[in-house]
Every structure is written in C-alpha cells, then in structure tokens.
PDB file of C-alpha atoms and ligand atoms in Angstrom:
ATOM      1  CA  MET A   1       7.798  78.095 110.376  1.00 53.00           C
ATOM      2  CA  PRO A   2       8.950  76.086 107.246  1.00 71.00           C
ATOM      3  CA  TYR A   3       6.311  73.610 107.267  1.00 86.00           C
ATOM      4  CA  ALA A   4       3.173  75.786 107.753  1.00 93.00           C
ATOM      5  CA  TYR A   5       0.565  73.813 106.004  1.00 97.00           C
ATOM      6  CA  ASP A   6      -2.179  75.552 103.993  1.00 97.00           C
ATOM      7  CA  ARG A   7      -5.495  73.621 104.466  1.00 97.00           C
ATOM      8  CA  ASP A   8      -7.038  75.197 101.417  1.00 97.00           C
ATOM      9  CA  ASN A   9      -4.303  74.091  98.825  1.00 98.00           C
ATOM     10  CA  ILE A  10      -5.731  72.451  95.973  1.00 98.00           C
ATOM     11  CA  PHE A  11      -4.755  68.889  96.857  1.00 98.00           C
ATOM     12  CA  ALA A  12      -6.259  69.313 100.341  1.00 98.00           C
ATOM     13  CA  ARG A  13      -9.547  70.315  98.567  1.00 98.00           C
ATOM     14  CA  ILE A  14      -9.137  67.281  96.314  1.00 98.00           C
ATOM     15  CA  LEU A  15      -8.749  65.030  99.370  1.00 98.00           C
ATOM     16  CA  ARG A  16     -11.812  66.544 100.928  1.00 98.00           C
ATOM     17  CA  GLY A  17     -13.878  65.963  97.573  1.00 98.00           C
ATOM     18  CA  GLU A  18     -14.325  69.625  96.862  1.00 98.00           C
ATOM     19  CA  ILE A  19     -12.569  69.436  93.698  1.00 98.00           C
ATOM     20  CA  SER A  20     -12.734  66.380  91.240  1.00 98.00           C
ATOM     21  CA  CYS A  21      -9.936  64.398  89.866  1.00 98.00           C
ATOM     22  CA  THR A  22      -9.331  61.235  87.873  1.00 98.00           C
ATOM     23  CA  ARG A  23      -8.235  58.651  90.539  1.00 98.00           C
ATOM     24  CA  ILE A  24      -5.875  55.945  89.944  1.00 98.00           C
ATOM     25  CA  LEU A  25      -5.448  54.425  93.283  1.00 98.00           C
ATOM     26  CA  GLU A  26      -6.470  55.098  96.650  1.00 98.00           C
ATOM     27  CA  THR A  27      -4.993  53.462  99.943  1.00 98.00           C
ATOM     28  CA  GLU A  28      -5.508  53.954 103.634  1.00 98.00           C
ATOM     29  CA  HIS A  29      -2.904  56.859 103.669  1.00 98.00           C
ATOM     30  CA  SER A  30      -2.329  57.857 100.065  1.00 99.00           C
ATOM     31  CA  LEU A  31      -4.274  58.968  96.923  1.00 98.00           C
ATOM     32  CA  ALA A  32      -3.025  58.773  93.221  1.00 98.00           C
ATOM     33  CA  PHE A  33      -4.763  60.779  90.337  1.00 98.00           C
ATOM     34  CA  ARG A  34      -3.921  62.132  86.897  1.00 98.00           C
ATOM     35  CA  ASP A  35      -2.120  65.469  86.695  1.00 98.00           C
ATOM     36  CA  ILE A  36      -4.566  68.033  85.047  1.00 98.00           C
ATOM     37  CA  ARG A  37      -1.766  69.336  82.758  1.00 98.00           C
ATOM     38  CA  PRO A  38       0.170  66.227  81.716  1.00 98.00           C
ATOM     39  CA  GLN A  39       3.808  66.485  80.630  1.00 97.00           C
ATOM     40  CA  ALA A  40       4.054  62.910  79.541  1.00 97.00           C
ATOM     41  CA  PRO A  41       1.558  60.199  78.138  1.00 97.00           C
ATOM     42  CA  GLU A  42       1.447  58.848  81.693  1.00 97.00           C
ATOM     43  CA  HIS A  43       1.519  61.621  84.418  1.00 98.00           C
ATOM     44  CA  VAL A  44      -0.013  60.647  87.777  1.00 98.00           C
ATOM     45  CA  LEU A  45       0.357  62.537  91.083  1.00 98.00           C
ATOM     46  CA  VAL A  46       0.693  60.543  94.209  1.00 99.00           C
ATOM     47  CA  ILE A  47      -0.035  62.348  97.472  1.00 99.00           C
ATOM     48  CA  PRO A  48      -0.366  61.367 101.138  1.00 98.00           C
ATOM     49  CA  LYS A  49      -3.621  61.958 102.912  1.00 98.00           C
ATOM     50  CA  GLY A  50      -2.075  63.730 105.695  1.00 98.00           C
ATOM     51  CA  PRO A  51      -1.066  67.545 105.851  1.00 98.00           C
ATOM     52  CA  TYR A  52       2.487  67.436 104.822  1.00 98.00           C
ATOM     53  CA  VAL A  53       4.132  70.192 102.476  1.00 98.00           C
ATOM     54  CA  THR A  54       7.328  68.569 101.196  1.00 98.00           C
ATOM     55  CA  PHE A  55       9.078  65.224 101.203  1.00 98.00           C
ATOM     56  CA  ASP A  56      11.468  66.258 104.127  1.00 98.00           C
ATOM     57  CA  HIS A  57       8.518  67.374 106.082  1.00 98.00           C
ATOM     58  CA  PHE A  58       6.722  64.098 105.451  1.00 98.00           C
ATOM     59  CA  THR A  59       9.638  61.984 106.336  1.00 98.00           C
ATOM     60  CA  ALA A  60      10.388  64.005 109.596  1.00 97.00           C
ATOM     61  CA  ALA A  61       6.654  64.026 110.746  1.00 98.00           C
ATOM     62  CA  ALA A  62       4.801  61.048 109.238  1.00 98.00           C
ATOM     63  CA  SER A  63       4.200  57.758 110.843  1.00 98.00           C
ATOM     64  CA  ASP A  64       6.167  54.719 109.531  1.00 98.00           C
ATOM     65  CA  ALA A  65       2.789  53.332 108.345  1.00 98.00           C
ATOM     66  CA  GLU A  66       2.125  56.450 106.260  1.00 98.00           C
ATOM     67  CA  ILE A  67       5.626  56.510 104.794  1.00 98.00           C
ATOM     68  CA  ALA A  68       5.408  52.818 103.989  1.00 98.00           C
ATOM     69  CA  ASP A  69       1.941  53.232 102.494  1.00 99.00           C
ATOM     70  CA  PHE A  70       3.113  56.183 100.399  1.00 99.00           C
ATOM     71  CA  ALA A  71       6.140  54.444  99.062  1.00 98.00           C
ATOM     72  CA  ARG A  72       3.974  51.274  98.030  1.00 98.00           C
ATOM     73  CA  ALA A  73       1.456  53.476  96.567  1.00 98.00           C
ATOM     74  CA  ILE A  74       4.002  54.952  94.243  1.00 98.00           C
ATOM     75  CA  GLY A  75       5.438  51.671  93.200  1.00 98.00           C
ATOM     76  CA  ARG A  76       1.893  50.282  92.672  1.00 98.00           C
ATOM     77  CA  VAL A  77       1.120  53.180  90.415  1.00 98.00           C
ATOM     78  CA  CYS A  78       4.295  52.511  88.315  1.00 97.00           C
ATOM     79  CA  ALA A  79       3.239  48.875  87.923  1.00 95.00           C
ATOM     80  CA  MET A  80      -0.526  49.570  87.307  1.00 96.00           C
ATOM     81  CA  GLN A  81       0.292  52.191  84.477  1.00 96.00           C
ATOM     82  CA  GLY A  82       2.697  49.656  82.766  1.00 94.00           C
ATOM     83  CA  LEU A  83       5.900  51.665  83.539  1.00 95.00           C
ATOM     84  CA  ALA A  84       7.903  49.085  85.193  1.00 92.00           C
ATOM     85  CA  PRO A  85      11.134  48.766  83.173  1.00 92.00           C
ATOM     86  CA  GLY A  86      11.672  45.547  81.221  1.00 85.00           C
ATOM     87  CA  ALA A  87       8.607  46.029  79.047  1.00 73.00           C
ATOM     88  CA  ALA A  88       8.835  47.736  75.748  1.00 77.00           C
ATOM     89  CA  GLY A  89       8.576  51.390  76.496  1.00 79.00           C
ATOM     90  CA  GLY A  90       8.865  50.792  80.192  1.00 90.00           C
ATOM     91  CA  GLY A  91      10.573  53.117  82.654  1.00 97.00           C
ATOM     92  CA  TYR A  92       9.612  56.109  84.490  1.00 97.00           C
ATOM     93  CA  ARG A  93      10.635  59.072  86.331  1.00 97.00           C
ATOM     94  CA  LEU A  94       9.628  60.189  89.764  1.00 98.00           C
ATOM     95  CA  ILE A  95       9.865  63.947  90.844  1.00 98.00           C
ATOM     96  CA  ALA A  96       8.988  65.785  94.084  1.00 98.00           C
ATOM     97  CA  ASN A  97       9.387  69.489  93.788  1.00 98.00           C
ATOM     98  CA  ALA A  98       9.854  71.401  97.054  1.00 98.00           C
ATOM     99  CA  GLY A  99      10.007  74.926  97.939  1.00 96.00           C
ATOM    100  CA  GLU A 100      11.322  77.827  95.730  1.00 96.00           C
ATOM    101  CA  ALA A 101      14.388  76.178  94.341  1.00 96.00           C
ATOM    102  CA  GLY A 102      12.124  73.220  93.331  1.00 97.00           C
ATOM    103  CA  ILE A 103       9.453  75.579  92.024  1.00 97.00           C
ATOM    104  CA  GLN A 104       6.745  73.946  93.921  1.00 98.00           C
ATOM    105  CA  GLU A 105       3.372  74.949  92.680  1.00 98.00           C
ATOM    106  CA  VAL A 106       1.053  73.162  95.266  1.00 98.00           C
ATOM    107  CA  GLN A 107       1.971  73.107  98.748  1.00 98.00           C
ATOM    108  CA  HIS A 108       1.127  69.592  99.620  1.00 98.00           C
ATOM    109  CA  LEU A 109       3.565  66.922  99.061  1.00 98.00           C
ATOM    110  CA  HIS A 110       3.245  65.099  95.825  1.00 98.00           C
ATOM    111  CA  VAL A 111       5.372  62.834  93.730  1.00 98.00           C
ATOM    112  CA  HIS A 112       5.083  63.079  90.053  1.00 98.00           C
ATOM    113  CA  VAL A 113       5.150  59.671  88.184  1.00 98.00           C
ATOM    114  CA  LEU A 114       6.046  60.262  84.670  1.00 98.00           C
ATOM    115  CA  GLY A 115       6.437  57.855  81.604  1.00 97.00           C
ATOM    116  CA  GLY A 116       5.179  56.691  78.416  1.00 95.00           C
ATOM    117  CA  ARG A 117       7.792  58.206  76.322  1.00 94.00           C
ATOM    118  CA  VAL A 118      11.553  58.782  76.673  1.00 93.00           C
ATOM    119  CA  LEU A 119      11.785  61.816  78.965  1.00 94.00           C
ATOM    120  CA  GLY A 120      15.096  63.210  78.151  1.00 92.00           C
ATOM    121  CA  ARG A 121      17.934  64.015  80.250  1.00 91.00           C
ATOM    122  CA  MET A 122      17.149  64.955  83.907  1.00 88.00           C
ATOM    123  CA  LEU A 123      17.913  68.615  83.992  1.00 86.00           C
ATOM    124  CA  PRO A 124      19.644  71.316  81.780  1.00 80.00           C
ATOM    125  CA  TYR A 125      22.584  72.641  83.656  1.00 78.00           C
ATOM    126  CA  ALA A 126      25.228  74.830  82.376  1.00 76.00           C
ATOM    127  CA  GLY A 127      27.414  74.783  85.480  1.00 75.00           C
TER     128      GLY A 127
HETATM  129  P1  LIG B 201       4.382  71.043  91.304  1.00 58.40           P
HETATM  130  O1  LIG B 201       4.866  72.181  90.408  1.00 58.40           O
HETATM  131  O2  LIG B 201       3.723  71.702  92.398  1.00 58.40           O
HETATM  132  O3  LIG B 201       5.336  70.019  91.530  1.00 58.40           O
HETATM  133  O4  LIG B 201       3.271  70.278  90.590  1.00 58.40           O
HETATM  134  C1  LIG B 201       1.976  70.651  90.847  1.00 58.40           C
HETATM  135  C2  LIG B 201       1.148  69.813  89.737  1.00 58.40           C
HETATM  136  O5  LIG B 201      -0.268  69.994  90.126  1.00 58.40           O
HETATM  137  C3  LIG B 201       1.296  70.411  88.295  1.00 58.40           C
HETATM  138  O6  LIG B 201       1.800  69.388  87.489  1.00 58.40           O
HETATM  139  C4  LIG B 201      -0.284  70.692  88.077  1.00 58.40           C
HETATM  140  O7  LIG B 201      -0.470  70.502  86.708  1.00 58.40           O
HETATM  141  C5  LIG B 201      -0.918  69.756  88.982  1.00 58.40           C
HETATM  142  N1  LIG B 201      -2.364  70.526  89.263  1.00 58.40           N
HETATM  143  C6  LIG B 201      -2.544  71.771  89.734  1.00 58.40           C
HETATM  144  N2  LIG B 201      -3.899  71.916  90.043  1.00 58.40           N
HETATM  145  C7  LIG B 201      -4.393  70.656  89.852  1.00 58.40           C
HETATM  146  C8  LIG B 201      -5.741  70.035  89.895  1.00 58.40           C
HETATM  147  O8  LIG B 201      -6.709  71.002  90.279  1.00 58.40           O
HETATM  148  N3  LIG B 201      -5.968  68.983  89.496  1.00 58.40           N
HETATM  149  C9  LIG B 201      -4.909  68.131  89.213  1.00 58.40           C
HETATM  150  N4  LIG B 201      -5.321  66.695  88.895  1.00 58.40           N
HETATM  151  N5  LIG B 201      -3.740  68.341  89.006  1.00 58.40           N
HETATM  152  C10 LIG B 201      -3.520  69.498  89.321  1.00 58.40           C
END
C-alpha cells in the first residue's frame, strides 16, 4: 500500500495541537509553520490538513478545493515572507521530498519554502 498514512506522524500531531509550532498561516485546508531546523533564513513548511503522504498521493486523492487551497497557501507564504522575486534579496525555492529517493523524513505531505539567501545550485549530481 504505497499511501498508507501514519496518523501519529509528527505533522498529524501538530495538526491535532499535541505538538506546538510557530504558525505562519492557517487556511481552511492548509497550515504553514516554521521548520524546527531551518536551512535558510526563511524556512517554512506548508502542509495540507488532510491525511496525504506525498505530493502524488495528494493530487490523486484530494479534492479540487484542497488542492487549490494548498497551492494558494504556498503562494501566500512566499509573498508574506517577502520572498517574491523582484524585491532585493527576493526569490525562493519550493521542495517536496517524497519516499526513499527523496529522503522524506516526515510521512505527511509538506512543501518546504526556502529563501532569504542565495540558495545555491539545485542538486549536486556527478552523472
Ligand atoms: P523532509 O525531510 O521530510 O522533507 O522534512 C521534514 C522537515 O520537518 C525537516 O526539515 C525537519 O526539520 C522538520 N521537522 C521535523 N520535526 C519537526 C517538528 O516537530 N516541528 C517542526 N516545526 N518541524 C519539524
């Protein structure tokens, strides 16, 4: 079962209020909060409230309303954190790690919003 959802993963517990987080934005279907181990001056995680493991799971199983809400929440976080390209120091990177190859640590879909510094080339790859 590729999309078995663990209801006790850390982000499910954040959504239930069992673990605290620094909230940036909450919408009907999404929550954005600061990453506990930031990799850049701005490092926000955006998650859907529904029980989805990965991006492909989400887009296959979520409603159009959830998908639109999530996409808009990510865009709003970029704007709210001053990362929209154009301003000095603007620009950002979105990352959604999935599964073994993606080295996904938390088994609840999340998009990392990173910015606040030049982030370097996307990936090291020796071919
Ligand atoms: P992944 O490797 O799954 O894409 O990223 C998981 C992210 O969740 C990591 O960047 C990690 O720092 C973050 N994280 C793990 N546990 C917690 C937590 O309890 N609170 C918050 N705010 N972030 C967490």
